[in-house]
Amino acid sequence: MGSFARALEDFFTLRGLALPTDQSERLAAGRRKRRVDAVPELLRPAVAAFDVSRMRAQDPARRAGTRPRSDHTLETALATMRDLALFLINHRAKSDWALVDVHDVEAFLVTLPKGRKRRLTVLRQFFRFARSQKMVLLDPTGSLTAKESNGFRGRTLTLDQQRELFRRWTTVTNPPVITSLALSRGGGVRGLIK
């Protein structure tokens, strides 16, 4: 469907003059199918079954009025499974999901460190599904953690810069700033003053 046809469809459906087509659903199904087809043949049936189960889970969410997973979320999960399957075949010489262990999953997660948390979530969902379908005996993701610190990751000021900033704030005689500093540092404002 071209952009002009989509614009016409939007125009007529918004005014109640036509029913919407299923173009976006068909496109999403095609993208999912391409990702499943890219999985090596020996590992493909489990990933295809995983996709079917996730699509079935969409219906109750729609009926309940809650937000089902977006097409992008479903496609990203399949891309992660495709990447893991290719990794297992090419780098670990494993062609059965039952042979996957924690070391394989950890080695896969190391290949893209910034995507660890997102990928681990998908892998947990898949191996939970695979275990419920008796495709694997053990879930290799059970003992893994996301290992992402929740602390501040930005640039911090040096101690001298902090002291200068503190002096500037305190010379203006601004008691709320001093109070918030004292509370945020746990009463350790004296450490800033020399």
PDB file of C-alpha atoms in Angstrom:
ATOM      1  CA  MET A   1       0.000   0.000   0.000  1.00  0.00           C
ATOM      2  CA  GLY A   2       1.453   3.359  -0.978  1.00  0.00           C
ATOM      3  CA  SER A   3       1.423   6.561   1.025  1.00  0.00           C
ATOM      4  CA  PHE A   4      -1.513   7.984  -0.945  1.00  0.00           C
ATOM      5  CA  ALA A   5      -3.564   4.840  -0.321  1.00  0.00           C
ATOM      6  CA  ARG A   6      -2.731   4.995   3.407  1.00  0.00           C
ATOM      7  CA  ALA A   7      -3.787   8.641   3.529  1.00  0.00           C
ATOM      8  CA  LEU A   8      -7.093   7.778   1.862  1.00  0.00           C
ATOM      9  CA  GLU A   9      -7.632   4.864   4.221  1.00  0.00           C
ATOM     10  CA  ASP A  10      -6.973   7.116   7.234  1.00  0.00           C
ATOM     11  CA  PHE A  11      -9.359   9.745   5.869  1.00  0.00           C
ATOM     12  CA  PHE A  12     -12.228   7.321   5.299  1.00  0.00           C
ATOM     13  CA  THR A  13     -11.763   5.259   8.454  1.00  0.00           C
ATOM     14  CA  LEU A  14     -11.560   8.321  10.725  1.00  0.00           C
ATOM     15  CA  ARG A  15     -14.901   9.495   9.356  1.00  0.00           C
ATOM     16  CA  GLY A  16     -16.501   6.068   9.677  1.00  0.00           C
ATOM     17  CA  LEU A  17     -16.932   5.718   5.914  1.00  0.00           C
ATOM     18  CA  ALA A  18     -14.750   2.599   5.609  1.00  0.00           C
ATOM     19  CA  LEU A  19     -13.350  -0.192   7.724  1.00  0.00           C
ATOM     20  CA  PRO A  20      -9.592  -0.213   8.243  1.00  0.00           C
ATOM     21  CA  THR A  21      -7.568  -2.753   6.284  1.00  0.00           C
ATOM     22  CA  ASP A  22      -5.277  -5.236   7.924  1.00  0.00           C
ATOM     23  CA  GLN A  23      -2.241  -3.919   6.057  1.00  0.00           C
ATOM     24  CA  SER A  24      -0.159  -3.193   9.146  1.00  0.00           C
ATOM     25  CA  GLU A  25      -0.915  -6.634  10.617  1.00  0.00           C
ATOM     26  CA  ARG A  26       0.088  -8.342   7.371  1.00  0.00           C
ATOM     27  CA  LEU A  27       3.316  -6.346   7.202  1.00  0.00           C
ATOM     28  CA  ALA A  28       4.131  -7.214  10.830  1.00  0.00           C
ATOM     29  CA  ALA A  29       3.396 -10.894  10.173  1.00  0.00           C
ATOM     30  CA  GLY A  30       5.752 -10.793   7.175  1.00  0.00           C
ATOM     31  CA  ARG A  31       8.523  -9.220   9.260  1.00  0.00           C
ATOM     32  CA  ARG A  32       8.069 -11.848  11.984  1.00  0.00           C
ATOM     33  CA  LYS A  33       8.099 -14.656   9.397  1.00  0.00           C
ATOM     34  CA  ARG A  34      11.344 -13.353   7.887  1.00  0.00           C
ATOM     35  CA  ARG A  35      12.987 -13.359  11.306  1.00  0.00           C
ATOM     36  CA  VAL A  36      11.795 -16.892  12.065  1.00  0.00           C
ATOM     37  CA  ASP A  37      12.916 -18.089   8.611  1.00  0.00           C
ATOM     38  CA  ALA A  38      16.397 -16.687   9.290  1.00  0.00           C
ATOM     39  CA  VAL A  39      16.807 -19.067  12.247  1.00  0.00           C
ATOM     40  CA  PRO A  40      18.875 -22.150  11.327  1.00  0.00           C
ATOM     41  CA  GLU A  41      16.619 -25.043  10.380  1.00  0.00           C
ATOM     42  CA  LEU A  42      17.422 -27.287  13.349  1.00  0.00           C
ATOM     43  CA  LEU A  43      16.531 -24.572  15.862  1.00  0.00           C
ATOM     44  CA  ARG A  44      13.651 -23.008  13.912  1.00  0.00           C
ATOM     45  CA  PRO A  45      10.650 -25.073  15.173  1.00  0.00           C
ATOM     46  CA  ALA A  46      11.101 -23.899  18.773  1.00  0.00           C
ATOM     47  CA  VAL A  47      11.380 -20.245  17.750  1.00  0.00           C
ATOM     48  CA  ALA A  48       8.322 -20.569  15.484  1.00  0.00           C
ATOM     49  CA  ALA A  49       6.344 -22.126  18.355  1.00  0.00           C
ATOM     50  CA  PHE A  50       7.520 -19.302  20.636  1.00  0.00           C
ATOM     51  CA  ASP A  51       6.244 -16.748  18.123  1.00  0.00           C
ATOM     52  CA  VAL A  52       2.870 -18.504  17.855  1.00  0.00           C
ATOM     53  CA  SER A  53       2.488 -18.586  21.643  1.00  0.00           C
ATOM     54  CA  ARG A  54       3.289 -14.876  21.942  1.00  0.00           C
ATOM     55  CA  MET A  55       0.788 -14.048  19.201  1.00  0.00           C
ATOM     56  CA  ARG A  56      -1.872 -16.111  20.998  1.00  0.00           C
ATOM     57  CA  ALA A  57      -1.120 -14.168  24.182  1.00  0.00           C
ATOM     58  CA  GLN A  58      -2.055 -10.961  22.346  1.00  0.00           C
ATOM     59  CA  ASP A  59      -5.747 -11.919  22.090  1.00  0.00           C
ATOM     60  CA  PRO A  60      -6.525 -12.064  25.837  1.00  0.00           C
ATOM     61  CA  ALA A  61      -4.774  -8.719  26.298  1.00  0.00           C
ATOM     62  CA  ARG A  62      -6.936  -7.148  23.596  1.00  0.00           C
ATOM     63  CA  ARG A  63     -10.121  -8.639  25.041  1.00  0.00           C
ATOM     64  CA  ALA A  64      -9.218  -7.443  28.538  1.00  0.00           C
ATOM     65  CA  GLY A  65      -8.584  -3.948  27.244  1.00  0.00           C
ATOM     66  CA  THR A  66      -4.946  -3.941  28.302  1.00  0.00           C
ATOM     67  CA  ARG A  67      -2.147  -3.018  25.950  1.00  0.00           C
ATOM     68  CA  PRO A  68      -0.824  -6.023  24.049  1.00  0.00           C
ATOM     69  CA  ARG A  69       2.830  -6.158  23.060  1.00  0.00           C
ATOM     70  CA  SER A  70       3.652  -3.937  20.118  1.00  0.00           C
ATOM     71  CA  ASP A  71       4.735  -5.375  16.788  1.00  0.00           C
ATOM     72  CA  HIS A  72       8.163  -3.856  17.365  1.00  0.00           C
ATOM     73  CA  THR A  73       8.528  -5.679  20.705  1.00  0.00           C
ATOM     74  CA  LEU A  74       7.542  -9.002  19.150  1.00  0.00           C
ATOM     75  CA  GLU A  75       9.891  -8.507  16.205  1.00  0.00           C
ATOM     76  CA  THR A  76      12.795  -7.489  18.439  1.00  0.00           C
ATOM     77  CA  ALA A  77      12.321 -10.649  20.507  1.00  0.00           C
ATOM     78  CA  LEU A  78      12.415 -12.787  17.370  1.00  0.00           C
ATOM     79  CA  ALA A  79      15.529 -10.968  16.176  1.00  0.00           C
ATOM     80  CA  THR A  80      17.193 -11.762  19.508  1.00  0.00           C
ATOM     81  CA  MET A  81      16.246 -15.432  19.167  1.00  0.00           C
ATOM     82  CA  ARG A  82      17.521 -15.474  15.580  1.00  0.00           C
ATOM     83  CA  ASP A  83      20.825 -13.956  16.708  1.00  0.00           C
ATOM     84  CA  LEU A  84      21.171 -16.485  19.540  1.00  0.00           C
ATOM     85  CA  ALA A  85      20.428 -19.397  17.211  1.00  0.00           C
ATOM     86  CA  LEU A  86      23.020 -18.197  14.698  1.00  0.00           C
ATOM     87  CA  PHE A  87      25.528 -17.699  17.516  1.00  0.00           C
ATOM     88  CA  LEU A  88      24.922 -21.229  18.813  1.00  0.00           C
ATOM     89  CA  ILE A  89      25.382 -22.801  15.389  1.00  0.00           C
ATOM     90  CA  ASN A  90      28.360 -20.698  14.258  1.00  0.00           C
ATOM     91  CA  HIS A  91      30.332 -20.166  17.464  1.00  0.00           C
ATOM     92  CA  ARG A  92      29.307 -22.905  19.887  1.00  0.00           C
ATOM     93  CA  ALA A  93      28.581 -25.799  17.468  1.00  0.00           C
ATOM     94  CA  LYS A  94      25.230 -26.535  19.127  1.00  0.00           C
ATOM     95  CA  SER A  95      22.180 -27.432  17.083  1.00  0.00           C
ATOM     96  CA  ASP A  96      19.683 -28.326  19.815  1.00  0.00           C
ATOM     97  CA  TRP A  97      18.102 -26.048  22.404  1.00  0.00           C
ATOM     98  CA  ALA A  98      18.467 -28.780  25.034  1.00  0.00           C
ATOM     99  CA  LEU A  99      22.271 -28.482  24.783  1.00  0.00           C
ATOM    100  CA  VAL A 100      22.367 -24.765  25.593  1.00  0.00           C
ATOM    101  CA  ASP A 101      23.931 -23.988  28.972  1.00  0.00           C
ATOM    102  CA  VAL A 102      24.565 -20.866  31.006  1.00  0.00           C
ATOM    103  CA  HIS A 103      28.025 -20.401  29.473  1.00  0.00           C
ATOM    104  CA  ASP A 104      26.540 -20.269  25.974  1.00  0.00           C
ATOM    105  CA  VAL A 105      23.989 -17.659  27.015  1.00  0.00           C
ATOM    106  CA  GLU A 106      26.633 -15.615  28.837  1.00  0.00           C
ATOM    107  CA  ALA A 107      28.942 -15.714  25.806  1.00  0.00           C
ATOM    108  CA  PHE A 108      26.054 -14.541  23.617  1.00  0.00           C
ATOM    109  CA  LEU A 109      25.174 -11.672  25.961  1.00  0.00           C
ATOM    110  CA  VAL A 110      28.787 -10.478  25.991  1.00  0.00           C
ATOM    111  CA  THR A 111      28.668  -9.908  22.222  1.00  0.00           C
ATOM    112  CA  LEU A 112      26.389  -6.879  22.746  1.00  0.00           C
ATOM    113  CA  PRO A 113      26.934  -5.564  26.305  1.00  0.00           C
ATOM    114  CA  LYS A 114      24.602  -2.571  26.036  1.00  0.00           C
ATOM    115  CA  GLY A 115      21.703  -4.820  25.031  1.00  0.00           C
ATOM    116  CA  ARG A 116      22.278  -7.300  27.845  1.00  0.00           C
ATOM    117  CA  LYS A 117      19.226  -6.453  29.932  1.00  0.00           C
ATOM    118  CA  ARG A 118      16.804  -6.415  26.978  1.00  0.00           C
ATOM    119  CA  ARG A 119      18.257  -9.584  25.454  1.00  0.00           C
ATOM    120  CA  LEU A 120      18.287 -11.420  28.771  1.00  0.00           C
ATOM    121  CA  THR A 121      14.604 -10.612  29.266  1.00  0.00           C
ATOM    122  CA  VAL A 122      13.757 -12.164  25.900  1.00  0.00           C
ATOM    123  CA  LEU A 123      15.940 -15.209  26.543  1.00  0.00           C
ATOM    124  CA  ARG A 124      14.252 -15.790  29.905  1.00  0.00           C
ATOM    125  CA  GLN A 125      10.841 -15.649  28.237  1.00  0.00           C
ATOM    126  CA  PHE A 126      11.944 -18.093  25.540  1.00  0.00           C
ATOM    127  CA  PHE A 127      13.543 -20.624  27.868  1.00  0.00           C
ATOM    128  CA  ARG A 128      10.558 -20.450  30.229  1.00  0.00           C
ATOM    129  CA  PHE A 129       8.359 -21.258  27.231  1.00  0.00           C
ATOM    130  CA  ALA A 130      10.750 -23.995  26.028  1.00  0.00           C
ATOM    131  CA  ARG A 131      10.788 -25.582  29.470  1.00  0.00           C
ATOM    132  CA  SER A 132       6.989 -25.545  29.681  1.00  0.00           C
ATOM    133  CA  GLN A 133       6.881 -27.280  26.279  1.00  0.00           C
ATOM    134  CA  LYS A 134       9.519 -29.820  27.439  1.00  0.00           C
ATOM    135  CA  MET A 135      12.022 -28.698  24.782  1.00  0.00           C
ATOM    136  CA  VAL A 136      14.672 -28.156  27.462  1.00  0.00           C
ATOM    137  CA  LEU A 137      15.151 -29.655  30.920  1.00  0.00           C
ATOM    138  CA  LEU A 138      16.751 -26.639  32.586  1.00  0.00           C
ATOM    139  CA  ASP A 139      16.499 -22.923  32.051  1.00  0.00           C
ATOM    140  CA  PRO A 140      20.069 -21.705  31.379  1.00  0.00           C
ATOM    141  CA  THR A 141      19.100 -18.095  32.138  1.00  0.00           C
ATOM    142  CA  GLY A 142      17.985 -18.779  35.713  1.00  0.00           C
ATOM    143  CA  SER A 143      21.220 -17.772  37.431  1.00  0.00           C
ATOM    144  CA  LEU A 144      22.109 -14.825  35.172  1.00  0.00           C
ATOM    145  CA  THR A 145      21.677 -11.201  36.178  1.00  0.00           C
ATOM    146  CA  ALA A 146      21.407  -8.054  34.108  1.00  0.00           C
ATOM    147  CA  LYS A 147      24.442  -6.543  35.919  1.00  0.00           C
ATOM    148  CA  GLU A 148      23.442  -2.969  35.203  1.00  0.00           C
ATOM    149  CA  SER A 149      24.174  -0.493  37.940  1.00  0.00           C
ATOM    150  CA  ASN A 150      21.408   1.940  38.708  1.00  0.00           C
ATOM    151  CA  GLY A 151      23.776   4.607  39.994  1.00  0.00           C
ATOM    152  CA  PHE A 152      24.705   7.898  38.411  1.00  0.00           C
ATOM    153  CA  ARG A 153      26.855   7.415  35.311  1.00  0.00           C
ATOM    154  CA  GLY A 154      27.466  10.999  34.297  1.00  0.00           C
ATOM    155  CA  ARG A 155      30.485  13.203  34.816  1.00  0.00           C
ATOM    156  CA  THR A 156      31.050  14.373  38.385  1.00  0.00           C
ATOM    157  CA  LEU A 157      32.804  17.445  39.671  1.00  0.00           C
ATOM    158  CA  THR A 158      36.174  17.279  41.397  1.00  0.00           C
ATOM    159  CA  LEU A 159      36.249  17.928  45.121  1.00  0.00           C
ATOM    160  CA  ASP A 160      37.683  21.441  44.554  1.00  0.00           C
ATOM    161  CA  GLN A 161      34.885  22.245  42.074  1.00  0.00           C
ATOM    162  CA  GLN A 162      32.319  20.959  44.583  1.00  0.00           C
ATOM    163  CA  ARG A 163      33.784  23.196  47.313  1.00  0.00           C
ATOM    164  CA  GLU A 164      33.692  26.244  45.009  1.00  0.00           C
ATOM    165  CA  LEU A 165      30.083  25.533  44.093  1.00  0.00           C
ATOM    166  CA  PHE A 166      29.185  25.040  47.754  1.00  0.00           C
ATOM    167  CA  ARG A 167      30.802  28.368  48.723  1.00  0.00           C
ATOM    168  CA  ARG A 168      28.946  30.148  45.908  1.00  0.00           C
ATOM    169  CA  TRP A 169      25.623  28.721  47.051  1.00  0.00           C
ATOM    170  CA  THR A 170      26.199  29.496  50.734  1.00  0.00           C
ATOM    171  CA  THR A 171      27.296  33.103  50.195  1.00  0.00           C
ATOM    172  CA  VAL A 172      23.886  33.906  48.728  1.00  0.00           C
ATOM    173  CA  THR A 173      22.372  32.923  52.092  1.00  0.00           C
ATOM    174  CA  ASN A 174      19.956  30.385  50.681  1.00  0.00           C
ATOM    175  CA  PRO A 175      18.862  28.140  53.603  1.00  0.00           C
ATOM    176  CA  PRO A 176      16.796  25.700  51.431  1.00  0.00           C
ATOM    177  CA  VAL A 177      19.910  24.888  49.374  1.00  0.00           C
ATOM    178  CA  ILE A 178      21.980  24.292  52.508  1.00  0.00           C
ATOM    179  CA  THR A 179      19.243  22.127  54.004  1.00  0.00           C
ATOM    180  CA  SER A 180      18.889  20.017  50.860  1.00  0.00           C
ATOM    181  CA  LEU A 181      22.672  19.624  50.622  1.00  0.00           C
ATOM    182  CA  ALA A 182      22.853  18.544  54.238  1.00  0.00           C
ATOM    183  CA  LEU A 183      20.065  16.016  53.756  1.00  0.00           C
ATOM    184  CA  SER A 184      21.397  14.653  50.453  1.00  0.00           C
ATOM    185  CA  ARG A 185      24.892  14.139  51.863  1.00  0.00           C
ATOM    186  CA  GLY A 186      23.574  12.624  55.088  1.00  0.00           C
ATOM    187  CA  GLY A 187      24.803  15.484  57.210  1.00  0.00           C
ATOM    188  CA  GLY A 188      28.227  15.353  55.579  1.00  0.00           C
ATOM    189  CA  VAL A 189      28.311  19.017  54.548  1.00  0.00           C
ATOM    190  CA  ARG A 190      31.321  19.534  56.837  1.00  0.00           C
ATOM    191  CA  GLY A 191      33.363  17.416  54.361  1.00  0.00           C
ATOM    192  CA  LEU A 192      32.898  20.089  51.751  1.00  0.00           C
ATOM    193  CA  ILE A 193      34.010  22.933  53.992  1.00  0.00           C
ATOM    194  CA  LYS A 194      37.725  23.244  54.637  1.00  0.00           C
TER     195      LYS A 194
END
